[in-house]
PDB file of C-alpha atoms in Angstrom:
ATOM      1  CA  MET A   1     -13.687  25.070-163.202  1.00  0.00           C
ATOM      2  CA  GLN A   2     -17.463  25.555-164.219  1.00  0.00           C
ATOM      3  CA  SER A   3     -18.231  23.894-167.481  1.00  0.00           C
ATOM      4  CA  PHE A   4     -18.859  26.419-170.373  1.00  0.00           C
ATOM      5  CA  LYS A   5     -19.602  26.558-174.098  1.00  0.00           C
ATOM      6  CA  TYR A   6     -16.757  27.306-176.366  1.00  0.00           C
ATOM      7  CA  SER A   7     -16.667  28.644-180.089  1.00  0.00           C
ATOM      8  CA  SER A   8     -14.112  30.142-182.275  1.00  0.00           C
ATOM      9  CA  ALA A   9     -15.121  33.348-184.109  1.00  0.00           C
ATOM     10  CA  THR A  10     -14.470  33.786-187.636  1.00  0.00           C
ATOM     11  CA  ASP A  11     -15.086  37.537-187.782  1.00  0.00           C
ATOM     12  CA  ALA A  12     -15.377  40.342-185.457  1.00  0.00           C
ATOM     13  CA  ALA A  13     -19.126  40.912-186.134  1.00  0.00           C
ATOM     14  CA  SER A  14     -20.145  37.380-185.282  1.00  0.00           C
ATOM     15  CA  ALA A  15     -17.983  37.498-182.066  1.00  0.00           C
ATOM     16  CA  VAL A  16     -19.640  40.589-180.861  1.00  0.00           C
ATOM     17  CA  GLY A  17     -23.021  39.175-181.805  1.00  0.00           C
ATOM     18  CA  THR A  18     -22.349  35.951-179.732  1.00  0.00           C
ATOM     19  CA  VAL A  19     -21.188  37.531-176.649  1.00  0.00           C
ATOM     20  CA  SER A  20     -23.553  40.373-176.514  1.00  0.00           C
ATOM     21  CA  ALA A  21     -26.606  37.833-176.894  1.00  0.00           C
ATOM     22  CA  ASN A  22     -25.312  36.229-173.704  1.00  0.00           C
ATOM     23  CA  GLN A  23     -24.868  38.311-170.583  1.00  0.00           C
ATOM     24  CA  THR A  24     -22.482  35.681-169.153  1.00  0.00           C
ATOM     25  CA  ALA A  25     -20.300  35.115-172.212  1.00  0.00           C
ATOM     26  CA  LYS A  26     -16.788  36.366-172.719  1.00  0.00           C
ATOM     27  CA  PHE A  27     -14.312  36.899-175.324  1.00  0.00           C
ATOM     28  CA  LEU A  28     -11.181  34.617-175.095  1.00  0.00           C
ATOM     29  CA  ALA A  29      -7.758  35.719-176.604  1.00  0.00           C
ATOM     30  CA  GLY A  30      -4.317  35.054-174.848  1.00  0.00           C
ATOM     31  CA  GLY A  31      -6.422  33.790-171.791  1.00  0.00           C
ATOM     32  CA  THR A  32      -3.586  34.458-169.377  1.00  0.00           C
ATOM     33  CA  ASN A  33      -5.801  36.188-166.793  1.00  0.00           C
ATOM     34  CA  LEU A  34      -9.142  34.895-167.756  1.00  0.00           C
ATOM     35  CA  ILE A  35      -8.454  31.131-167.563  1.00  0.00           C
ATOM     36  CA  ASP A  36      -6.501  31.458-164.236  1.00  0.00           C
ATOM     37  CA  LEU A  37      -9.549  33.187-162.817  1.00  0.00           C
ATOM     38  CA  MET A  38     -11.999  30.395-164.107  1.00  0.00           C
ATOM     39  CA  LYS A  39      -9.597  27.793-162.381  1.00  0.00           C
ATOM     40  CA  GLU A  40     -10.022  29.739-159.128  1.00  0.00           C
ATOM     41  CA  TYR A  41     -13.944  29.772-159.683  1.00  0.00           C
ATOM     42  CA  VAL A  42     -13.602  33.533-159.688  1.00  0.00           C
ATOM     43  CA  GLU A  43     -14.753  34.048-163.089  1.00  0.00           C
ATOM     44  CA  ARG A  44     -17.704  31.672-164.328  1.00  0.00           C
ATOM     45  CA  PRO A  45     -18.592  32.416-167.824  1.00  0.00           C
ATOM     46  CA  SER A  46     -21.218  30.186-169.346  1.00  0.00           C
ATOM     47  CA  GLU A  47     -19.619  30.691-172.830  1.00  0.00           C
ATOM     48  CA  LEU A  48     -16.300  31.568-174.296  1.00  0.00           C
ATOM     49  CA  VAL A  49     -15.949  32.986-177.793  1.00  0.00           C
ATOM     50  CA  ASP A  50     -12.274  32.421-179.061  1.00  0.00           C
ATOM     51  CA  ILE A  51     -11.181  35.663-180.961  1.00  0.00           C
ATOM     52  CA  SER A  52      -7.641  34.621-181.202  1.00  0.00           C
ATOM     53  CA  GLY A  53      -7.966  33.939-184.982  1.00  0.00           C
ATOM     54  CA  LEU A  54      -9.327  37.270-185.985  1.00  0.00           C
ATOM     55  CA  ASN A  55      -7.226  39.620-188.099  1.00  0.00           C
ATOM     56  CA  LEU A  56      -6.545  42.285-185.150  1.00  0.00           C
ATOM     57  CA  ALA A  57      -2.809  41.948-184.850  1.00  0.00           C
ATOM     58  CA  GLU A  58      -1.308  44.531-187.054  1.00  0.00           C
ATOM     59  CA  ILE A  59       1.009  47.285-185.807  1.00  0.00           C
ATOM     60  CA  ARG A  60       1.418  50.024-188.333  1.00  0.00           C
ATOM     61  CA  SER A  61       2.035  53.841-188.699  1.00  0.00           C
ATOM     62  CA  THR A  62      -0.919  56.133-189.323  1.00  0.00           C
ATOM     63  CA  SER A  63      -0.974  59.694-190.308  1.00  0.00           C
ATOM     64  CA  ASN A  64      -1.252  60.931-186.616  1.00  0.00           C
ATOM     65  CA  GLY A  65       0.933  58.225-184.920  1.00  0.00           C
ATOM     66  CA  ILE A  66       0.463  54.532-184.660  1.00  0.00           C
ATOM     67  CA  SER A  67      -2.195  51.875-184.353  1.00  0.00           C
ATOM     68  CA  ILE A  68      -1.353  48.445-182.468  1.00  0.00           C
ATOM     69  CA  GLY A  69      -3.805  45.673-182.860  1.00  0.00           C
ATOM     70  CA  ALA A  70      -5.874  44.376-179.962  1.00  0.00           C
ATOM     71  CA  LEU A  71      -4.720  40.858-180.704  1.00  0.00           C
ATOM     72  CA  ALA A  72      -0.919  41.731-181.228  1.00  0.00           C
ATOM     73  CA  LYS A  73       1.004  39.909-178.527  1.00  0.00           C
ATOM     74  CA  ASN A  74       2.740  41.904-175.817  1.00  0.00           C
ATOM     75  CA  THR A  75       6.257  40.682-176.852  1.00  0.00           C
ATOM     76  CA  ASP A  76       5.595  41.589-180.475  1.00  0.00           C
ATOM     77  CA  THR A  77       4.473  44.980-179.378  1.00  0.00           C
ATOM     78  CA  ALA A  78       7.305  45.611-177.086  1.00  0.00           C
ATOM     79  CA  ASN A  79       9.926  44.671-179.563  1.00  0.00           C
ATOM     80  CA  HIS A  80       8.342  46.114-182.692  1.00  0.00           C
ATOM     81  CA  PRO A  81      10.807  48.643-184.333  1.00  0.00           C
ATOM     82  CA  LEU A  82       8.044  51.402-184.395  1.00  0.00           C
ATOM     83  CA  ILE A  83       7.413  51.111-180.745  1.00  0.00           C
ATOM     84  CA  ARG A  84      10.846  50.824-179.763  1.00  0.00           C
ATOM     85  CA  GLN A  85      11.851  53.741-181.705  1.00  0.00           C
ATOM     86  CA  ASN A  86       9.002  56.078-181.207  1.00  0.00           C
ATOM     87  CA  TYR A  87       7.384  54.854-177.958  1.00  0.00           C
ATOM     88  CA  PRO A  88      10.114  53.295-175.912  1.00  0.00           C
ATOM     89  CA  LEU A  89       7.992  54.107-172.615  1.00  0.00           C
ATOM     90  CA  LEU A  90       5.543  51.534-173.963  1.00  0.00           C
ATOM     91  CA  SER A  91       8.191  48.834-174.673  1.00  0.00           C
ATOM     92  CA  MET A  92       9.716  49.320-171.012  1.00  0.00           C
ATOM     93  CA  ALA A  93       6.354  49.180-169.338  1.00  0.00           C
ATOM     94  CA  ILE A  94       5.321  45.903-171.329  1.00  0.00           C
ATOM     95  CA  LEU A  95       8.806  44.160-170.609  1.00  0.00           C
ATOM     96  CA  ALA A  96       8.353  45.058-167.092  1.00  0.00           C
ATOM     97  CA  GLY A  97       5.337  42.999-166.720  1.00  0.00           C
ATOM     98  CA  ALA A  98       4.745  39.204-166.144  1.00  0.00           C
ATOM     99  CA  SER A  99       7.162  36.946-167.734  1.00  0.00           C
ATOM    100  CA  ALA A 100       8.515  36.261-171.059  1.00  0.00           C
ATOM    101  CA  GLN A 101       6.247  33.156-171.444  1.00  0.00           C
ATOM    102  CA  LEU A 102       3.192  35.118-170.506  1.00  0.00           C
ATOM    103  CA  ARG A 103       4.081  38.042-172.775  1.00  0.00           C
ATOM    104  CA  ASN A 104       4.291  35.719-175.521  1.00  0.00           C
ATOM    105  CA  MET A 105       0.663  34.758-175.046  1.00  0.00           C
ATOM    106  CA  ALA A 106      -0.912  37.866-173.734  1.00  0.00           C
ATOM    107  CA  THR A 107      -2.689  40.218-176.165  1.00  0.00           C
ATOM    108  CA  ASN A 108      -2.812  44.163-175.991  1.00  0.00           C
ATOM    109  CA  GLY A 109      -6.462  44.033-175.746  1.00  0.00           C
ATOM    110  CA  GLY A 110      -6.513  41.528-172.974  1.00  0.00           C
ATOM    111  CA  ASN A 111      -3.733  43.268-171.057  1.00  0.00           C
ATOM    112  CA  LEU A 112      -6.171  46.327-170.721  1.00  0.00           C
ATOM    113  CA  MET A 113      -8.783  43.959-169.453  1.00  0.00           C
ATOM    114  CA  GLN A 114      -6.809  42.168-166.789  1.00  0.00           C
ATOM    115  CA  ARG A 115      -8.349  42.227-163.345  1.00  0.00           C
ATOM    116  CA  THR A 116      -6.928  43.227-159.944  1.00  0.00           C
ATOM    117  CA  ARG A 117      -4.667  40.995-158.048  1.00  0.00           C
ATOM    118  CA  CYS A 118      -6.183  41.878-154.689  1.00  0.00           C
ATOM    119  CA  GLN A 119      -5.960  38.708-152.588  1.00  0.00           C
ATOM    120  CA  TYR A 120      -9.557  39.037-151.397  1.00  0.00           C
ATOM    121  CA  PHE A 121     -10.670  39.210-154.922  1.00  0.00           C
ATOM    122  CA  TYR A 122      -8.939  35.663-155.681  1.00  0.00           C
ATOM    123  CA  ASP A 123     -10.013  34.055-152.391  1.00  0.00           C
ATOM    124  CA  ILE A 124     -13.750  32.999-152.942  1.00  0.00           C
ATOM    125  CA  ALA A 125     -14.051  32.389-149.164  1.00  0.00           C
ATOM    126  CA  MET A 126     -13.602  36.109-148.408  1.00  0.00           C
ATOM    127  CA  PRO A 127     -16.009  38.893-148.963  1.00  0.00           C
ATOM    128  CA  CYS A 128     -15.138  40.969-152.149  1.00  0.00           C
ATOM    129  CA  ASN A 129     -17.610  43.647-153.629  1.00  0.00           C
ATOM    130  CA  LYS A 130     -15.780  43.354-156.857  1.00  0.00           C
ATOM    131  CA  ARG A 131     -16.273  39.395-157.421  1.00  0.00           C
ATOM    132  CA  GLU A 132     -19.709  39.376-155.495  1.00  0.00           C
ATOM    133  CA  PRO A 133     -21.284  42.677-155.394  1.00  0.00           C
ATOM    134  CA  GLY A 134     -22.803  43.588-151.819  1.00  0.00           C
ATOM    135  CA  SER A 135     -20.541  40.927-149.882  1.00  0.00           C
ATOM    136  CA  GLY A 136     -18.200  43.618-148.577  1.00  0.00           C
ATOM    137  CA  CYS A 137     -14.547  44.504-148.936  1.00  0.00           C
ATOM    138  CA  GLY A 138     -12.243  42.186-147.060  1.00  0.00           C
ATOM    139  CA  ALA A 139      -9.080  44.419-147.860  1.00  0.00           C
ATOM    140  CA  LEU A 140     -10.639  47.639-146.238  1.00  0.00           C
ATOM    141  CA  GLU A 141      -9.935  46.533-142.865  1.00  0.00           C
ATOM    142  CA  GLY A 142      -7.926  43.544-143.690  1.00  0.00           C
ATOM    143  CA  LEU A 143      -4.580  43.132-145.017  1.00  0.00           C
ATOM    144  CA  ASN A 144      -4.166  46.077-147.399  1.00  0.00           C
ATOM    145  CA  ARG A 145      -0.289  46.374-148.018  1.00  0.00           C
ATOM    146  CA  ILE A 146      -0.653  46.167-151.950  1.00  0.00           C
ATOM    147  CA  HIS A 147      -3.775  48.418-152.073  1.00  0.00           C
ATOM    148  CA  ALA A 148      -4.940  51.816-153.167  1.00  0.00           C
ATOM    149  CA  ILE A 149      -3.849  55.107-151.722  1.00  0.00           C
ATOM    150  CA  PHE A 150      -5.913  57.146-154.278  1.00  0.00           C
ATOM    151  CA  GLY A 151      -9.534  57.080-155.497  1.00  0.00           C
ATOM    152  CA  TYR A 152     -10.876  54.141-153.490  1.00  0.00           C
ATOM    153  CA  SER A 153     -14.281  53.831-151.918  1.00  0.00           C
ATOM    154  CA  ASP A 154     -15.827  52.123-148.823  1.00  0.00           C
ATOM    155  CA  LYS A 155     -16.827  49.430-151.372  1.00  0.00           C
ATOM    156  CA  CYS A 156     -13.435  48.682-152.882  1.00  0.00           C
ATOM    157  CA  VAL A 157      -9.758  49.607-152.158  1.00  0.00           C
ATOM    158  CA  ALA A 158      -8.159  47.170-155.036  1.00  0.00           C
ATOM    159  CA  THR A 159      -5.661  48.561-157.670  1.00  0.00           C
ATOM    160  CA  TYR A 160      -5.406  47.943-161.305  1.00  0.00           C
ATOM    161  CA  PRO A 161      -2.483  45.838-161.675  1.00  0.00           C
ATOM    162  CA  GLY A 162      -1.081  46.381-165.292  1.00  0.00           C
ATOM    163  CA  ASP A 163       2.156  48.025-166.506  1.00  0.00           C
ATOM    164  CA  MET A 164       1.317  48.582-170.122  1.00  0.00           C
ATOM    165  CA  ALA A 165      -1.746  50.941-169.572  1.00  0.00           C
ATOM    166  CA  ASN A 166       0.326  53.162-167.194  1.00  0.00           C
ATOM    167  CA  ALA A 167       2.516  53.957-170.313  1.00  0.00           C
ATOM    168  CA  LEU A 168      -0.487  54.350-172.605  1.00  0.00           C
ATOM    169  CA  TYR A 169      -2.139  56.928-170.183  1.00  0.00           C
ATOM    170  CA  ALA A 170       1.177  58.935-170.273  1.00  0.00           C
ATOM    171  CA  LEU A 171       1.290  58.490-174.360  1.00  0.00           C
ATOM    172  CA  ASP A 172      -2.412  59.888-174.756  1.00  0.00           C
ATOM    173  CA  ALA A 173      -3.504  56.544-176.114  1.00  0.00           C
ATOM    174  CA  VAL A 174      -7.161  55.959-177.446  1.00  0.00           C
ATOM    175  CA  VAL A 175      -9.026  52.559-177.452  1.00  0.00           C
ATOM    176  CA  ARG A 176     -10.722  51.670-180.708  1.00  0.00           C
ATOM    177  CA  ILE A 177     -13.897  49.506-180.038  1.00  0.00           C
ATOM    178  CA  ARG A 178     -16.296  47.785-182.179  1.00  0.00           C
ATOM    179  CA  GLY A 179     -19.913  48.233-180.880  1.00  0.00           C
ATOM    180  CA  THR A 180     -22.734  45.787-180.636  1.00  0.00           C
ATOM    181  CA  ASN A 181     -24.294  47.892-183.290  1.00  0.00           C
ATOM    182  CA  GLY A 182     -21.605  47.202-185.564  1.00  0.00           C
ATOM    183  CA  GLN A 183     -20.199  50.671-185.621  1.00  0.00           C
ATOM    184  CA  GLU A 184     -16.946  51.596-184.130  1.00  0.00           C
ATOM    185  CA  ARG A 185     -16.330  54.212-181.299  1.00  0.00           C
ATOM    186  CA  THR A 186     -13.118  55.446-179.365  1.00  0.00           C
ATOM    187  CA  ILE A 187     -12.471  55.971-175.791  1.00  0.00           C
ATOM    188  CA  PRO A 188      -9.573  58.191-174.602  1.00  0.00           C
ATOM    189  CA  LEU A 189      -7.442  55.561-172.422  1.00  0.00           C
ATOM    190  CA  GLN A 190      -7.630  57.912-169.446  1.00  0.00           C
ATOM    191  CA  ASP A 191     -11.526  57.283-169.543  1.00  0.00           C
ATOM    192  CA  PHE A 192     -11.342  53.683-170.203  1.00  0.00           C
ATOM    193  CA  HIS A 193     -10.745  52.290-166.755  1.00  0.00           C
ATOM    194  CA  ARG A 194     -13.062  53.260-163.621  1.00  0.00           C
ATOM    195  CA  LEU A 195     -12.723  54.141-160.092  1.00  0.00           C
ATOM    196  CA  PRO A 196     -14.677  51.726-157.821  1.00  0.00           C
ATOM    197  CA  GLY A 197     -17.331  54.056-156.416  1.00  0.00           C
ATOM    198  CA  ASN A 198     -20.448  52.080-155.648  1.00  0.00           C
ATOM    199  CA  THR A 199     -19.893  49.525-158.648  1.00  0.00           C
ATOM    200  CA  PRO A 200     -16.283  47.945-158.134  1.00  0.00           C
ATOM    201  CA  GLU A 201     -17.426  44.963-160.196  1.00  0.00           C
ATOM    202  CA  LYS A 202     -16.980  47.313-163.226  1.00  0.00           C
ATOM    203  CA  ASP A 203     -13.500  47.638-164.161  1.00  0.00           C
ATOM    204  CA  ASN A 204     -14.017  49.764-167.196  1.00  0.00           C
ATOM    205  CA  ASN A 205     -16.412  51.565-169.321  1.00  0.00           C
ATOM    206  CA  LEU A 206     -16.970  48.931-171.990  1.00  0.00           C
ATOM    207  CA  GLN A 207     -20.487  47.648-172.448  1.00  0.00           C
ATOM    208  CA  HIS A 208     -21.042  43.997-172.543  1.00  0.00           C
ATOM    209  CA  GLY A 209     -20.274  42.616-175.886  1.00  0.00           C
ATOM    210  CA  GLU A 210     -18.096  45.621-177.209  1.00  0.00           C
ATOM    211  CA  LEU A 211     -14.659  44.263-178.567  1.00  0.00           C
ATOM    212  CA  ILE A 212     -11.543  46.267-178.417  1.00  0.00           C
ATOM    213  CA  VAL A 213      -9.949  46.198-181.906  1.00  0.00           C
ATOM    214  CA  ALA A 214      -6.834  48.521-181.511  1.00  0.00           C
ATOM    215  CA  ILE A 215      -5.137  51.142-179.473  1.00  0.00           C
ATOM    216  CA  GLU A 216      -3.930  54.104-181.188  1.00  0.00           C
ATOM    217  CA  MET A 217      -1.204  56.481-180.058  1.00  0.00           C
ATOM    218  CA  PRO A 218      -0.622  60.120-181.314  1.00  0.00           C
ATOM    219  CA  LYS A 219       2.940  61.193-182.454  1.00  0.00           C
ATOM    220  CA  ASN A 220       4.739  62.809-179.530  1.00  0.00           C
ATOM    221  CA  ASN A 221       8.163  64.184-178.636  1.00  0.00           C
ATOM    222  CA  PHE A 222       8.867  62.122-175.458  1.00  0.00           C
ATOM    223  CA  ALA A 223      10.887  59.228-177.264  1.00  0.00           C
ATOM    224  CA  ASN A 224      14.265  60.474-175.990  1.00  0.00           C
ATOM    225  CA  LYS A 225      13.099  61.342-172.453  1.00  0.00           C
ATOM    226  CA  SER A 226      10.994  58.591-171.021  1.00  0.00           C
ATOM    227  CA  TYR A 227      11.466  56.027-168.392  1.00  0.00           C
ATOM    228  CA  TYR A 228       9.236  53.308-166.734  1.00  0.00           C
ATOM    229  CA  LEU A 229      10.057  52.252-163.216  1.00  0.00           C
ATOM    230  CA  LYS A 230       8.438  49.253-161.345  1.00  0.00           C
ATOM    231  CA  VAL A 231       9.049  48.777-157.769  1.00  0.00           C
ATOM    232  CA  ARG A 232       8.023  45.111-156.626  1.00  0.00           C
ATOM    233  CA  ASP A 233       8.724  42.557-154.003  1.00  0.00           C
ATOM    234  CA  ARG A 234      11.126  40.484-156.396  1.00  0.00           C
ATOM    235  CA  ALA A 235      12.941  41.346-159.540  1.00  0.00           C
ATOM    236  CA  SER A 236      10.702  39.550-162.053  1.00  0.00           C
ATOM    237  CA  TYR A 237       7.398  38.019-162.533  1.00  0.00           C
ATOM    238  CA  ALA A 238       5.758  40.130-159.716  1.00  0.00           C
ATOM    239  CA  PHE A 239       2.989  42.848-159.808  1.00  0.00           C
ATOM    240  CA  ALA A 240       4.045  46.410-158.882  1.00  0.00           C
ATOM    241  CA  LEU A 241       3.879  47.686-155.377  1.00  0.00           C
ATOM    242  CA  LEU A 242       4.075  50.905-157.314  1.00  0.00           C
ATOM    243  CA  ALA A 243       5.102  52.036-160.638  1.00  0.00           C
ATOM    244  CA  VAL A 244       5.890  55.355-162.441  1.00  0.00           C
ATOM    245  CA  ALA A 245       5.697  56.159-166.132  1.00  0.00           C
ATOM    246  CA  ALA A 246       7.593  59.336-166.606  1.00  0.00           C
ATOM    247  CA  ALA A 247       8.125  61.337-169.842  1.00  0.00           C
ATOM    248  CA  LEU A 248       9.442  64.727-170.587  1.00  0.00           C
ATOM    249  CA  GLU A 249      10.130  67.064-173.593  1.00  0.00           C
ATOM    250  CA  THR A 250      12.622  69.661-173.005  1.00  0.00           C
ATOM    251  CA  SER A 251      14.202  72.737-174.762  1.00  0.00           C
ATOM    252  CA  GLY A 252      17.604  73.019-173.337  1.00  0.00           C
ATOM    253  CA  ASN A 253      17.192  72.204-169.789  1.00  0.00           C
ATOM    254  CA  THR A 254      13.755  73.657-169.429  1.00  0.00           C
ATOM    255  CA  ILE A 255      10.661  71.390-169.416  1.00  0.00           C
ATOM    256  CA  LYS A 256       8.119  71.946-172.181  1.00  0.00           C
ATOM    257  CA  GLN A 257       5.835  68.920-171.602  1.00  0.00           C
ATOM    258  CA  ALA A 258       5.625  66.348-168.920  1.00  0.00           C
ATOM    259  CA  ARG A 259       3.930  63.178-168.142  1.00  0.00           C
ATOM    260  CA  VAL A 260       3.588  61.627-164.672  1.00  0.00           C
ATOM    261  CA  VAL A 261       1.353  58.475-164.084  1.00  0.00           C
ATOM    262  CA  LEU A 262       1.632  56.257-161.198  1.00  0.00           C
ATOM    263  CA  GLY A 263       0.518  52.704-161.333  1.00  0.00           C
ATOM    264  CA  SER A 264      -0.685  50.167-158.621  1.00  0.00           C
ATOM    265  CA  VAL A 265      -1.944  53.184-156.466  1.00  0.00           C
ATOM    266  CA  ALA A 266      -5.626  53.305-157.437  1.00  0.00           C
ATOM    267  CA  HIS A 267      -8.261  51.347-159.283  1.00  0.00           C
ATOM    268  CA  LYS A 268      -7.055  52.871-162.563  1.00  0.00           C
ATOM    269  CA  PRO A 269      -3.529  54.259-163.645  1.00  0.00           C
ATOM    270  CA  TRP A 270      -3.268  57.556-161.769  1.00  0.00           C
ATOM    271  CA  ARG A 271      -2.115  60.498-163.910  1.00  0.00           C
ATOM    272  CA  SER A 272      -0.795  63.338-161.758  1.00  0.00           C
ATOM    273  CA  PRO A 273      -1.531  66.780-163.304  1.00  0.00           C
ATOM    274  CA  GLU A 274      -0.494  68.177-160.018  1.00  0.00           C
ATOM    275  CA  ALA A 275       3.101  66.938-160.762  1.00  0.00           C
ATOM    276  CA  GLU A 276       3.085  67.840-164.369  1.00  0.00           C
ATOM    277  CA  ARG A 277       2.004  71.347-163.612  1.00  0.00           C
ATOM    278  CA  VAL A 278       4.993  71.832-161.150  1.00  0.00           C
ATOM    279  CA  LEU A 279       7.363  70.378-163.911  1.00  0.00           C
ATOM    280  CA  ILE A 280       6.222  72.407-166.980  1.00  0.00           C
ATOM    281  CA  GLY A 281       8.306  75.571-167.556  1.00  0.00           C
ATOM    282  CA  LYS A 282      10.841  74.740-164.747  1.00  0.00           C
ATOM    283  CA  PRO A 283      14.698  73.459-165.226  1.00  0.00           C
ATOM    284  CA  ALA A 284      14.900  69.780-165.153  1.00  0.00           C
ATOM    285  CA  THR A 285      16.573  69.529-161.841  1.00  0.00           C
ATOM    286  CA  GLU A 286      16.414  67.153-158.860  1.00  0.00           C
ATOM    287  CA  THR A 287      14.676  70.100-156.871  1.00  0.00           C
ATOM    288  CA  THR A 288      12.231  70.464-159.522  1.00  0.00           C
ATOM    289  CA  PHE A 289      11.596  66.664-159.473  1.00  0.00           C
ATOM    290  CA  GLN A 290      11.167  66.485-155.766  1.00  0.00           C
ATOM    291  CA  ALA A 291       8.547  69.446-155.833  1.00  0.00           C
ATOM    292  CA  ALA A 292       6.659  67.406-158.475  1.00  0.00           C
ATOM    293  CA  ALA A 293       6.856  64.458-156.430  1.00  0.00           C
ATOM    294  CA  GLU A 294       5.525  66.335-153.345  1.00  0.00           C
ATOM    295  CA  ALA A 295       2.727  67.487-155.470  1.00  0.00           C
ATOM    296  CA  ALA A 296       1.819  64.056-156.798  1.00  0.00           C
ATOM    297  CA  LEU A 297       1.565  62.412-153.356  1.00  0.00           C
ATOM    298  CA  LYS A 298      -0.060  65.475-151.553  1.00  0.00           C
ATOM    299  CA  ASP A 299      -3.514  64.143-151.626  1.00  0.00           C
ATOM    300  CA  ALA A 300      -2.730  60.354-150.951  1.00  0.00           C
ATOM    301  CA  LYS A 301      -4.707  58.557-148.343  1.00  0.00           C
ATOM    302  CA  PRO A 302      -3.077  55.428-147.301  1.00  0.00           C
ATOM    303  CA  LEU A 303      -4.883  52.537-145.440  1.00  0.00           C
ATOM    304  CA  GLU A 304      -3.649  50.866-142.386  1.00  0.00           C
ATOM    305  CA  HIS A 305      -0.742  48.897-144.007  1.00  0.00           C
ATOM    306  CA  ASN A 306       0.357  50.719-147.217  1.00  0.00           C
ATOM    307  CA  GLY A 307       1.465  54.107-145.743  1.00  0.00           C
ATOM    308  CA  TYR A 308       4.888  53.245-147.228  1.00  0.00           C
ATOM    309  CA  LYS A 309       3.604  53.899-150.644  1.00  0.00           C
ATOM    310  CA  VAL A 310       3.653  57.606-150.056  1.00  0.00           C
ATOM    311  CA  GLU A 311       7.384  58.015-149.451  1.00  0.00           C
ATOM    312  CA  LEU A 312       8.100  55.220-151.884  1.00  0.00           C
ATOM    313  CA  GLY A 313       5.992  57.034-154.437  1.00  0.00           C
ATOM    314  CA  LYS A 314       7.913  60.384-153.917  1.00  0.00           C
ATOM    315  CA  ARG A 315      11.231  58.778-154.366  1.00  0.00           C
ATOM    316  CA  ALA A 316      10.117  56.616-157.429  1.00  0.00           C
ATOM    317  CA  ILE A 317       8.941  59.687-159.132  1.00  0.00           C
ATOM    318  CA  VAL A 318      12.295  61.630-158.690  1.00  0.00           C
ATOM    319  CA  LEU A 319      14.133  58.445-159.886  1.00  0.00           C
ATOM    320  CA  ALA A 320      11.900  58.064-162.895  1.00  0.00           C
ATOM    321  CA  LEU A 321      12.281  61.621-164.096  1.00  0.00           C
ATOM    322  CA  GLN A 322      16.112  61.368-163.550  1.00  0.00           C
ATOM    323  CA  GLN A 323      16.287  58.426-165.665  1.00  0.00           C
ATOM    324  CA  ALA A 324      13.999  59.838-168.175  1.00  0.00           C
ATOM    325  CA  MET A 325      16.468  62.719-168.586  1.00  0.00           C
ATOM    326  CA  THR A 326      19.163  60.333-169.461  1.00  0.00           C
ATOM    327  CA  SER A 327      17.181  57.772-171.626  1.00  0.00           C
ATOM    328  CA  GLY A 328      16.645  57.617-175.368  1.00  0.00           C
ATOM    329  CA  ALA A 329      14.907  55.570-177.942  1.00  0.00           C
ATOM    330  CA  ALA A 330      16.443  52.094-178.553  1.00  0.00           C
TER     331      ALA A 330
END
């Protein structure tokens, strides 16, 4: 690990000021991803500003929905009564991630900021445009079983690894940010993460020094019909090969609203408006779900070793929608 300067922030303004003044400084909260990357020499910040003591962990109702603090722990968020009752999809997604020990440390803001688990990103002997821009993409013609089938570029085929963000996409969440000018701004979560394009080193649309302070979700009618399905190589403590966040609102057996978000298939959570268009106004039947799944995967472009994700994705969408129809708030 490279040596670095450490300081503990006493307020958000000083934290933002310190990090924004140093282009190689980073915020430190739960540290569950950043510290691992520093040990692997993938991340080499010259300065860490510890924000874990800031008062940004509140989970509360708002006039339009709910606000969850950036520093609320994943475990506390998933098990909070307001989340379990009104946003069970988010609870399911968080509890599908990592291990209990990691969820006890990891924060919501840090979860959004976690980096890809592409093995070429972690192996500093291999080329990786995300780690070292201009060095090439080892996965493009290498072992790409876990990589993207949507939205990739010739610079990067990595996927976003998280679970929580897939649910937040489906729930129309908004990220509240403190800017370097002291003002707050918001980014709809669907615009928070980026596709790789020519700059795969940039995972999201935050500017350097900007601090996530909260994630806000509007009220919805998905609590009684939502489901998070994660497919992985082993039953726990593994990142998804593919995941589905599914949510439905029905009138009788007719679908009024639908959300279908695929995880681990692109550089960002991949919402499928094609599938949602197929679902809305149709009866909630297996035939409808299969048509939606076909629409969602129609434009997939698998690489040499991940063609299995196309059929897996179709089956996972059907199963997630079926489970959503029988699921209810905890």
